[in-house]
Amino acid sequence: SQTIHQWPATLVQPVGSPLSLECTVEGTSNPNLYWYRQAAGRGLQLLFYSVGIGQISSEVPQNLSASRPQDRQFILSSKKLLLSDSGFYLCAWRQYGGNEKLFFGSGTQLSVL
Amino acid sequence: AQKVTQAQTEISVVEKEDVTLDCVYETRDTTYYLFWYKQPPSGELVFLIRRNSFDEQNEISGRYSWNFQKSTSSFNFTITASQVVDSAVYFCALSANTGNQFYFGTGTSLTVIP
């Protein structure tokens, strides 16, 4: 069966520090991968998605970047965090195809102080 | 462009009342898929249902039911005889058959009061 791992669960970082959140999927190959952010009391904002190794599509230009160095690994990064980067970050995957549902990781609560 | 609108930000109901969560979507694609997810306080998103644009039949699953109407671009979700465990944030989402994006609405926070 497929599983998705996301870590860390919580993270407190100072403004200006770098960020690296990692997500890995097991039990499937060539998944579509997604990063979402949920600000406090807000909806889910699609940040990046990837259909293959090295292929990243950005939905919202901002202080973050994403990379997919391996088929089942998706990394969210920042060189210098801003206060506005605080939020709940969710990684998700699905098989290729618009009809497929998303499977979500357990999320990372990021607080930038 | 694709867009999902959930106009109800927060809803409070007393236990055993029925409640309907509204979802309105926009898309230019003729083939698309609609979803509902539940986010309990733990934060993890739980899949509830998927519908494709060619199937307008309403669906019932226990206390949950969904009303899909293409004429009004709506995909509403009703909980019958609500329970405290239904308290959560509910998200409606849209995925077109072309492209790989998966868009969520802003969510409706439901509180069921015992």
Coordinates of N, CA and C in Angstrom, one line a residue:
Chain A
S1 N 0.8 -1.2 0.0 CA 0.0 0.0 0.0 C 0.9 1.2 0.0
Q2 N 0.3 2.3 -0.4 CA 1.0 3.6 -0.5 C 1.0 4.4 0.8
T3 N 2.1 5.0 1.1 CA 2.1 5.8 2.2 C 2.9 7.1 1.9
I4 N 2.6 8.2 2.6 CA 3.3 9.4 2.4 C 3.8 9.9 3.8
H5 N 5.1 10.3 3.8 CA 5.7 10.7 5.0 C 6.1 12.2 4.8
Q6 N 5.9 12.9 5.8 CA 6.2 14.4 5.8 C 6.8 14.7 7.2
W7 N 7.9 15.4 7.1 CA 8.6 15.8 8.4 C 9.3 17.1 8.2
P8 N 9.5 17.8 9.3 CA 9.1 17.5 10.7 C 7.6 17.8 10.9
A9 N 7.1 17.5 12.0 CA 5.7 17.8 12.3 C 5.5 19.2 12.7
T10 N 6.5 19.7 13.5 CA 6.5 21.1 13.9 C 7.9 21.7 13.7
L11 N 7.9 23.0 13.5 CA 9.2 23.7 13.3 C 9.0 25.1 13.7
V12 N 10.0 25.6 14.4 CA 10.0 27.0 14.8 C 11.3 27.5 14.3
Q13 N 11.2 28.6 13.5 CA 12.4 29.1 12.8 C 12.5 30.6 13.0
P14 N 13.6 31.2 13.1 CA 13.7 32.7 13.2 C 13.6 33.3 11.8
V15 N 13.1 34.5 11.7 CA 13.1 35.2 10.4 C 14.5 35.3 9.8
G16 N 14.5 35.0 8.5 CA 15.8 35.1 7.8 C 16.6 33.8 7.8
S17 N 16.1 32.8 8.5 CA 16.8 31.5 8.4 C 16.3 30.7 7.2
P18 N 17.0 29.6 6.8 CA 16.6 28.8 5.7 C 15.6 27.8 6.2
L19 N 14.9 27.2 5.1 CA 13.9 26.2 5.4 C 14.1 25.0 4.5
S20 N 13.8 23.8 5.0 CA 13.8 22.6 4.2 C 12.8 21.7 4.7
L21 N 11.7 21.4 4.0 CA 10.7 20.4 4.4 C 10.7 19.3 3.4
E22 N 10.7 18.1 3.9 CA 10.8 17.0 3.0 C 9.5 16.1 3.0
C23 N 9.3 15.5 1.9 CA 8.1 14.7 1.7 C 8.5 13.5 0.9
T24 N 8.2 12.3 1.3 CA 8.4 11.1 0.5 C 7.2 10.2 0.4
V25 N 7.1 9.6 -0.7 CA 6.0 8.7 -1.0 C 6.5 7.3 -1.2
E26 N 5.8 6.3 -0.6 CA 6.2 4.9 -0.8 C 5.1 4.1 -1.4
G27 N 5.5 3.1 -2.1 CA 4.5 2.2 -2.7 C 3.9 2.6 -4.0
T28 N 4.5 3.5 -4.7 CA 4.0 3.9 -6.0 C 5.1 4.5 -6.8
S29 N 4.9 4.7 -8.1 CA 6.0 5.2 -8.9 C 5.4 6.3 -9.8
N30 N 6.2 7.3 -10.0 CA 5.8 8.5 -10.9 C 4.6 9.2 -10.4
P31 N 4.5 9.4 -9.1 CA 3.3 10.1 -8.7 C 3.3 11.6 -9.0
N32 N 2.2 12.3 -9.1 CA 2.1 13.7 -9.1 C 2.3 14.2 -7.6
L33 N 3.1 15.2 -7.4 CA 3.4 15.6 -6.0 C 3.0 17.1 -5.8
Y34 N 2.5 17.4 -4.7 CA 2.0 18.8 -4.4 C 2.4 19.3 -3.1
W35 N 2.6 20.6 -3.0 CA 2.8 21.3 -1.7 C 1.7 22.3 -1.6
Y36 N 1.0 22.3 -0.4 CA 0.0 23.3 -0.1 C 0.4 24.0 1.2
R37 N -0.1 25.2 1.3 CA 0.1 25.9 2.6 C -1.3 26.4 3.1
Q38 N -1.5 26.2 4.4 CA -2.7 26.7 5.0 C -2.4 27.7 6.1
A39 N -2.6 28.9 5.8 CA -2.4 29.9 6.9 C -3.5 29.8 7.9
A40 N -3.2 30.3 9.1 CA -4.2 30.1 10.2 C -5.6 30.6 9.8
G41 N -6.5 29.7 10.0 CA -7.9 30.0 9.7 C -8.2 30.3 8.2
R42 N -7.3 29.8 7.4 CA -7.5 30.1 5.9 C -7.6 28.8 5.2
G43 N -7.8 28.9 3.9 CA -7.9 27.7 3.0 C -6.6 27.1 2.6
L44 N -6.7 26.2 1.7 CA -5.5 25.5 1.2 C -5.0 26.2 -0.1
Q45 N -3.8 26.7 0.0 CA -3.2 27.4 -1.2 C -2.2 26.5 -1.9
L46 N -2.5 26.2 -3.1 CA -1.5 25.4 -3.9 C -0.3 26.2 -4.2
L47 N 0.9 25.6 -3.7 CA 2.2 26.3 -3.9 C 2.9 25.8 -5.1
F48 N 3.1 24.5 -5.1 CA 3.9 23.9 -6.2 C 3.3 22.5 -6.5
Y49 N 3.5 22.1 -7.7 CA 3.2 20.7 -8.0 C 4.3 20.2 -9.0
S50 N 4.4 18.8 -9.1 CA 5.4 18.2 -9.9 C 4.9 17.0 -10.5
V51 N 5.1 16.8 -11.8 CA 4.7 15.6 -12.5 C 5.8 14.6 -12.8
G52 N 7.1 15.0 -12.4 CA 8.2 14.2 -12.6 C 9.5 14.8 -12.1
I53 N 10.5 14.0 -12.0 CA 11.8 14.4 -11.5 C 12.2 15.7 -12.2
G54 N 12.6 16.7 -11.4 CA 13.1 17.9 -11.9 C 12.0 18.8 -12.5
Q55 N 10.8 18.4 -12.5 CA 9.7 19.2 -13.1 C 8.9 19.8 -12.0
I56 N 9.0 21.1 -11.9 CA 8.3 21.9 -10.9 C 7.4 23.0 -11.5
S57 N 6.2 23.0 -11.1 CA 5.3 24.1 -11.5 C 4.9 24.9 -10.3
S58 N 5.1 26.3 -10.4 CA 4.8 27.2 -9.3 C 3.5 27.8 -9.6
E59 N 2.7 27.8 -8.5 CA 1.4 28.5 -8.6 C 1.4 29.9 -8.1
V60 N 2.2 30.2 -7.2 CA 2.2 31.5 -6.5 C 3.6 31.9 -6.4
P61 N 4.1 33.0 -7.0 CA 5.5 33.4 -6.9 C 5.6 34.0 -5.4
Q62 N 6.6 33.5 -4.8 CA 6.8 33.9 -3.4 C 8.2 33.5 -2.9
N63 N 8.4 33.5 -1.7 CA 9.7 33.3 -1.0 C 10.1 31.8 -1.0
L64 N 9.4 31.0 -1.6 CA 9.6 29.6 -1.5 C 10.0 28.9 -2.8
S65 N 10.6 27.8 -2.7 CA 11.0 27.0 -4.0 C 10.7 25.6 -3.6
A66 N 10.7 24.8 -4.7 CA 10.5 23.3 -4.5 C 11.4 22.6 -5.5
S67 N 11.7 21.4 -5.1 CA 12.6 20.5 -5.9 C 12.1 19.1 -5.8
R68 N 12.4 18.4 -6.8 CA 12.1 16.9 -6.8 C 13.3 16.2 -7.3
P69 N 14.2 15.9 -6.4 CA 15.5 15.2 -6.8 C 15.3 13.7 -7.2
Q70 N 14.3 13.1 -6.6 CA 14.0 11.7 -6.9 C 12.5 11.6 -7.2
D71 N 12.2 10.4 -7.7 CA 10.8 10.2 -8.2 C 9.8 10.4 -7.1
R72 N 10.1 10.0 -5.9 CA 9.1 10.0 -4.8 C 9.5 10.9 -3.7
Q73 N 10.3 11.9 -4.0 CA 10.8 12.9 -3.0 C 10.5 14.3 -3.4
F74 N 9.9 15.0 -2.5 CA 9.5 16.4 -2.9 C 10.0 17.3 -1.7
I75 N 10.7 18.4 -2.0 CA 11.3 19.2 -1.0 C 10.8 20.6 -1.2
L76 N 10.4 21.2 -0.1 CA 10.1 22.7 -0.1 C 11.1 23.4 0.6
S77 N 11.6 24.5 0.0 CA 12.7 25.2 0.6 C 12.5 26.7 0.6
S78 N 13.3 27.4 1.4 CA 13.4 28.8 1.4 C 14.8 29.2 1.8
K79 N 15.4 30.2 1.2 CA 16.7 30.7 1.6 C 16.6 31.6 2.9
K80 N 15.5 32.4 2.9 CA 15.3 33.3 4.0 C 13.9 33.4 4.4
L81 N 13.5 32.9 5.5 CA 12.1 32.9 5.9 C 11.6 34.2 6.3
L82 N 10.3 34.5 6.0 CA 9.6 35.7 6.4 C 8.6 35.3 7.4
L83 N 8.1 36.3 8.1 CA 7.0 36.1 9.1 C 5.8 35.5 8.4
S84 N 5.6 36.0 7.2 CA 4.4 35.6 6.4 C 4.5 34.1 5.9
D85 N 5.6 33.5 6.1 CA 5.7 32.1 5.7 C 5.2 31.1 6.8
S86 N 4.8 31.7 7.9 CA 4.2 30.8 8.9 C 2.9 30.2 8.4
G87 N 2.7 28.9 8.8 CA 1.5 28.2 8.4 C 1.6 26.7 8.5
F88 N 0.6 26.1 8.0 CA 0.6 24.6 8.0 C 0.8 24.1 6.6
Y89 N 1.9 23.4 6.4 CA 2.3 23.0 5.1 C 2.0 21.5 4.9
L90 N 1.3 21.2 3.8 CA 0.9 19.9 3.5 C 1.4 19.4 2.2
C91 N 2.0 18.2 2.2 CA 2.4 17.5 1.0 C 1.3 16.5 0.6
A92 N 1.2 16.3 -0.7 CA 0.1 15.4 -1.1 C 0.6 14.7 -2.4
W93 N 0.0 13.6 -2.7 CA 0.4 12.9 -4.0 C -0.9 12.3 -4.6
R94 N -0.8 12.1 -5.9 CA -1.8 11.3 -6.5 C -1.2 10.7 -7.8
Q95 N -1.9 9.7 -8.3 CA -1.5 9.1 -9.5 C -1.9 10.1 -10.6
Y96 N -1.2 10.0 -11.7 CA -1.5 10.9 -12.8 C -2.9 10.7 -13.2
G97 N -3.6 11.8 -13.5 CA -4.9 11.8 -14.0 C -5.8 12.8 -13.2
G98 N -6.6 13.5 -13.9 CA -7.4 14.5 -13.2 C -8.5 14.0 -12.3
N99 N -8.8 12.7 -12.5 CA -9.9 12.1 -11.7 C -9.4 11.5 -10.4
E100 N -8.1 11.5 -10.3 CA -7.6 10.9 -9.1 C -7.6 11.8 -7.9
K101 N -7.9 11.2 -6.7 CA -8.0 12.0 -5.5 C -6.5 12.2 -5.0
L102 N -6.4 13.2 -4.1 CA -5.1 13.5 -3.4 C -5.1 12.7 -2.1
F103 N -3.9 12.2 -1.8 CA -3.6 11.6 -0.5 C -2.6 12.6 0.2
F104 N -2.9 12.9 1.4 CA -2.2 14.0 2.1 C -1.3 13.4 3.2
G105 N -0.1 14.1 3.4 CA 0.7 13.8 4.6 C 0.1 14.4 5.8
S106 N 0.7 14.2 6.9 CA 0.2 14.7 8.2 C 0.5 16.2 8.5
G107 N 1.3 16.8 7.6 CA 1.5 18.2 7.7 C 2.7 18.7 8.6
T108 N 3.2 19.9 8.3 CA 4.2 20.5 9.1 C 3.7 21.9 9.6
Q109 N 3.7 22.1 10.9 CA 3.3 23.4 11.4 C 4.6 24.2 11.5
L110 N 4.7 25.3 10.7 CA 5.8 26.1 10.7 C 5.5 27.5 11.4
S111 N 6.3 27.8 12.3 CA 6.2 29.1 13.0 C 7.4 29.9 12.8
V112 N 7.3 31.0 12.1 CA 8.5 31.9 11.9 C 8.4 33.1 12.9
L113 N 9.4 33.2 13.7 CA 9.4 34.2 14.8 C 10.4 35.3 14.6
Chain B
A1 N -9.5 29.5 -16.3 CA -9.1 29.5 -14.9 C -10.1 28.6 -14.1
Q2 N -9.6 28.0 -13.1 CA -10.4 27.2 -12.2 C -10.5 27.9 -10.8
K3 N -11.7 27.8 -10.3 CA -11.9 28.4 -9.0 C -13.0 27.7 -8.2
V4 N -12.8 27.6 -6.9 CA -13.8 27.0 -6.0 C -14.1 28.0 -4.9
T5 N -15.4 28.2 -4.7 CA -15.8 29.2 -3.7 C -16.7 28.5 -2.7
Q6 N -16.3 28.7 -1.4 CA -17.1 28.2 -0.3 C -17.4 29.5 0.5
A7 N -18.6 30.0 0.3 CA -19.0 31.3 0.8 C -19.1 31.3 2.3
Q8 N -19.5 30.1 2.9 CA -19.7 30.0 4.3 C -18.4 29.8 5.0
T9 N -17.9 30.7 5.8 CA -16.7 30.6 6.5 C -16.8 29.7 7.7
E10 N -17.8 30.0 8.5 CA -18.1 29.3 9.7 C -19.5 29.0 9.9
I11 N -19.9 27.8 10.3 CA -21.2 27.4 10.6 C -21.3 26.7 12.0
S12 N -22.3 27.1 12.8 CA -22.5 26.4 14.1 C -23.9 25.9 14.1
V13 N -24.0 24.6 14.4 CA -25.3 24.0 14.6 C -25.4 23.2 15.9
V14 N -26.6 23.0 16.3 CA -26.8 22.2 17.5 C -26.9 20.7 17.1
E15 N -26.4 19.9 17.9 CA -26.3 18.4 17.6 C -27.7 18.0 17.1
K16 N -27.7 17.1 16.1 CA -28.9 16.5 15.5 C -29.6 17.4 14.5
E17 N -29.1 18.6 14.3 CA -29.6 19.4 13.3 C -29.0 19.0 11.9
D18 N -29.7 19.3 10.8 CA -29.1 19.1 9.5 C -28.3 20.3 9.1
V19 N -27.3 20.2 8.3 CA -26.5 21.3 7.9 C -26.0 21.1 6.5
T20 N -26.1 22.1 5.6 CA -25.6 22.0 4.3 C -24.5 23.0 4.0
L21 N -23.4 22.4 3.5 CA -22.2 23.2 3.2 C -22.2 23.5 1.7
D22 N -22.1 24.7 1.3 CA -22.2 25.1 -0.1 C -20.8 25.1 -0.8
C23 N -20.8 24.8 -2.1 CA -19.6 24.8 -2.9 C -20.0 25.2 -4.3
V24 N -19.4 26.3 -4.8 CA -19.6 26.7 -6.2 C -18.3 26.7 -6.9
Y25 N -18.3 26.2 -8.1 CA -17.0 26.1 -8.8 C -17.0 26.8 -10.2
E26 N -15.9 27.0 -10.7 CA -15.7 27.6 -12.0 C -14.7 26.8 -12.8
T27 N -15.0 26.5 -14.0 CA -14.0 25.8 -14.9 C -14.4 25.9 -16.3
R28 N -13.5 26.0 -17.2 CA -13.8 26.0 -18.6 C -13.7 24.6 -19.2
D29 N -13.2 23.6 -18.4 CA -13.1 22.3 -18.9 C -14.5 21.6 -18.9
T30 N -14.7 20.7 -19.9 CA -16.0 20.0 -20.0 C -15.9 18.7 -19.1
T31 N -14.7 18.3 -18.9 CA -14.5 17.1 -18.0 C -13.7 17.5 -16.8
Y32 N -14.3 17.3 -15.7 CA -13.7 17.7 -14.4 C -14.2 16.9 -13.3
Y33 N -13.5 17.0 -12.1 CA -13.9 16.2 -11.0 C -14.0 17.1 -9.8
L34 N -14.9 16.8 -9.0 CA -15.2 17.5 -7.7 C -15.0 16.6 -6.5
F35 N -14.5 17.2 -5.5 CA -14.1 16.4 -4.3 C -14.6 17.2 -3.0
W36 N -14.8 16.4 -2.0 CA -14.9 17.0 -0.7 C -13.9 16.3 0.3
Y37 N -13.3 17.1 1.1 CA -12.4 16.6 2.1 C -12.8 17.2 3.5
K38 N -12.5 16.4 4.5 CA -12.7 16.8 5.9 C -11.4 17.0 6.6
Q39 N -11.2 18.1 7.3 CA -10.0 18.3 8.1 C -10.4 18.4 9.6
P40 N -10.2 17.3 10.3 CA -10.5 17.4 11.8 C -9.4 18.2 12.5
P41 N -9.6 18.4 13.8 CA -8.6 19.2 14.5 C -7.2 18.7 14.4
S42 N -7.0 17.4 14.1 CA -5.7 16.9 14.0 C -4.9 17.4 12.8
G43 N -5.6 17.9 11.8 CA -5.0 18.6 10.7 C -4.9 17.8 9.4
E44 N -5.0 16.5 9.5 CA -4.8 15.7 8.3 C -6.1 15.7 7.5
L45 N -6.0 15.8 6.2 CA -7.2 15.8 5.4 C -7.7 14.4 5.0
V46 N -9.0 14.3 5.1 CA -9.6 13.0 4.9 C -10.5 13.1 3.7
F47 N -10.3 12.2 2.7 CA -11.1 12.2 1.5 C -12.5 11.7 1.9
L48 N -13.6 12.4 1.3 CA -14.9 12.0 1.5 C -15.6 11.5 0.3
I49 N -15.5 12.3 -0.8 CA -16.2 11.9 -2.0 C -15.5 12.5 -3.3
R50 N -15.7 11.8 -4.4 CA -15.3 12.3 -5.7 C -16.5 12.2 -6.7
R51 N -16.7 13.2 -7.5 CA -17.7 13.1 -8.6 C -17.1 13.6 -9.9
N52 N -17.5 13.0 -11.0 CA -17.1 13.5 -12.3 C -18.2 14.3 -12.9
S53 N -17.8 15.1 -13.8 CA -18.7 16.1 -14.4 C -19.9 15.5 -15.2
F54 N -19.8 14.2 -15.5 CA -20.8 13.6 -16.3 C -21.8 12.8 -15.4
D55 N -21.6 12.9 -14.1 CA -22.5 12.1 -13.3 C -23.2 13.1 -12.3
E56 N -24.4 13.4 -12.5 CA -25.1 14.4 -11.7 C -26.0 13.7 -10.7
Q57 N -25.9 12.4 -10.6 CA -26.7 11.8 -9.6 C -26.3 12.1 -8.2
N58 N -27.3 12.4 -7.4 CA -27.0 12.7 -6.0 C -26.5 11.4 -5.3
E59 N -25.7 11.6 -4.3 CA -25.1 10.4 -3.6 C -25.3 10.6 -2.1
I60 N -25.6 9.4 -1.5 CA -25.9 9.4 -0.1 C -24.9 8.3 0.5
S61 N -24.3 8.7 1.6 CA -23.5 7.7 2.3 C -23.7 7.9 3.8
G62 N -24.6 7.1 4.4 CA -24.9 7.2 5.8 C -25.6 8.6 6.0
R63 N -25.0 9.4 6.9 CA -25.6 10.7 7.2 C -25.2 11.8 6.2
Y64 N -24.3 11.4 5.3 CA -23.8 12.4 4.3 C -24.5 12.3 3.0
S65 N -24.7 13.4 2.4 CA -25.3 13.4 1.0 C -24.7 14.5 0.2
W66 N -24.7 14.4 -1.1 CA -24.1 15.4 -1.9 C -25.0 15.7 -3.1
N67 N -25.2 16.9 -3.4 CA -26.1 17.4 -4.5 C -25.2 18.1 -5.5
F68 N -25.1 17.5 -6.7 CA -24.3 18.1 -7.8 C -25.2 18.6 -8.8
Q69 N -25.1 19.9 -9.1 CA -25.9 20.5 -10.1 C -25.1 21.3 -11.1
K70 N -24.9 20.8 -12.3 CA -24.1 21.5 -13.3 C -24.7 22.8 -13.7
S71 N -26.0 22.9 -13.7 CA -26.7 24.1 -14.1 C -26.3 25.3 -13.3
T72 N -26.0 25.1 -12.0 CA -25.7 26.2 -11.1 C -24.2 26.1 -10.7
S73 N -23.5 25.1 -11.3 CA -22.1 24.9 -10.9 C -21.9 24.7 -9.4
S74 N -22.7 23.9 -8.8 CA -22.6 23.7 -7.4 C -22.5 22.3 -7.0
F75 N -21.9 22.0 -5.9 CA -21.6 20.7 -5.4 C -21.8 20.8 -3.9
N76 N -23.0 20.8 -3.4 CA -23.3 21.0 -2.0 C -23.2 19.7 -1.2
F77 N -22.9 19.8 0.1 CA -22.7 18.7 1.0 C -23.6 18.9 2.2
T78 N -24.4 17.9 2.4 CA -25.4 17.9 3.6 C -25.1 16.8 4.6
I79 N -25.0 17.2 5.8 CA -24.9 16.3 6.9 C -26.2 16.3 7.6
T80 N -26.8 15.1 7.7 CA -28.1 14.9 8.4 C -27.8 14.5 9.8
A81 N -28.6 15.0 10.7 CA -28.5 14.6 12.2 C -27.1 14.8 12.6
S82 N -26.6 16.0 12.6 CA -25.2 16.2 12.9 C -24.8 15.7 14.2
Q83 N -23.5 15.4 14.3 CA -22.9 14.9 15.6 C -21.7 15.8 15.9
V84 N -21.3 15.7 17.2 CA -20.1 16.5 17.6 C -18.9 16.1 16.8
V85 N -18.8 14.8 16.5 CA -17.6 14.3 15.7 C -17.6 14.9 14.3
D86 N -18.6 15.5 13.9 CA -18.6 16.2 12.5 C -17.9 17.5 12.6
S87 N -17.6 18.0 13.7 CA -16.9 19.3 13.8 C -15.6 19.2 13.2
A88 N -15.4 20.1 12.2 CA -14.2 20.0 11.4 C -14.2 21.1 10.4
V89 N -13.2 21.3 9.6 CA -13.2 22.2 8.4 C -13.4 21.3 7.2
Y90 N -14.3 21.7 6.4 CA -14.6 20.9 5.2 C -14.2 21.7 3.9
F91 N -13.5 21.0 3.1 CA -13.1 21.6 1.8 C -13.7 21.0 0.6
C92 N -14.1 21.8 -0.3 CA -14.5 21.4 -1.6 C -13.3 21.6 -2.6
A93 N -13.2 20.8 -3.5 CA -12.0 20.9 -4.4 C -12.4 20.5 -5.9
L94 N -11.6 21.0 -6.8 CA -11.8 20.8 -8.2 C -10.5 20.4 -8.9
S95 N -10.7 19.4 -9.8 CA -9.5 19.0 -10.6 C -10.0 18.8 -12.0
A96 N -9.4 19.5 -13.0 CA -9.8 19.3 -14.4 C -9.1 18.1 -15.0
N97 N -9.7 17.6 -16.1 CA -9.1 16.5 -16.7 C -7.8 16.8 -17.4
T98 N -7.7 18.1 -17.8 CA -6.5 18.6 -18.4 C -5.7 19.3 -17.4
G99 N -4.4 19.2 -17.4 CA -3.6 19.9 -16.4 C -3.5 19.0 -15.1
N100 N -2.7 19.5 -14.2 CA -2.4 18.7 -13.0 C -2.8 19.4 -11.7
Q101 N -3.3 20.6 -11.9 CA -3.6 21.3 -10.7 C -4.8 20.7 -9.9
F102 N -4.9 21.0 -8.7 CA -5.9 20.5 -7.8 C -6.2 21.6 -6.9
Y103 N -7.4 22.3 -7.1 CA -7.7 23.5 -6.4 C -8.7 23.3 -5.3
F104 N -8.5 23.9 -4.1 CA -9.4 23.8 -3.0 C -10.1 25.2 -2.8
G105 N -11.3 25.1 -2.2 CA -11.9 26.3 -1.7 C -11.3 26.7 -0.4
T106 N -11.8 27.8 0.2 CA -11.3 28.3 1.4 C -11.7 27.6 2.6
G107 N -12.7 26.6 2.4 CA -13.1 25.8 3.6 C -14.2 26.4 4.4
T108 N -15.0 25.5 5.0 CA -16.1 25.9 5.9 C -15.8 25.2 7.2
S109 N -15.7 26.0 8.3 CA -15.5 25.5 9.6 C -16.8 25.2 10.2
L110 N -17.1 23.9 10.5 CA -18.3 23.5 11.1 C -18.1 23.1 12.5
T111 N -19.0 23.7 13.4 CA -19.0 23.4 14.8 C -20.3 22.8 15.2
V112 N -20.3 21.7 15.7 CA -21.6 21.0 16.2 C -21.6 21.1 17.7
I113 N -22.6 21.8 18.2 CA -22.7 22.1 19.6 C -23.5 21.0 20.3
P114 N -23.0 20.3 21.4 CA -23.7 19.3 22.0 C -24.9 19.8 22.8

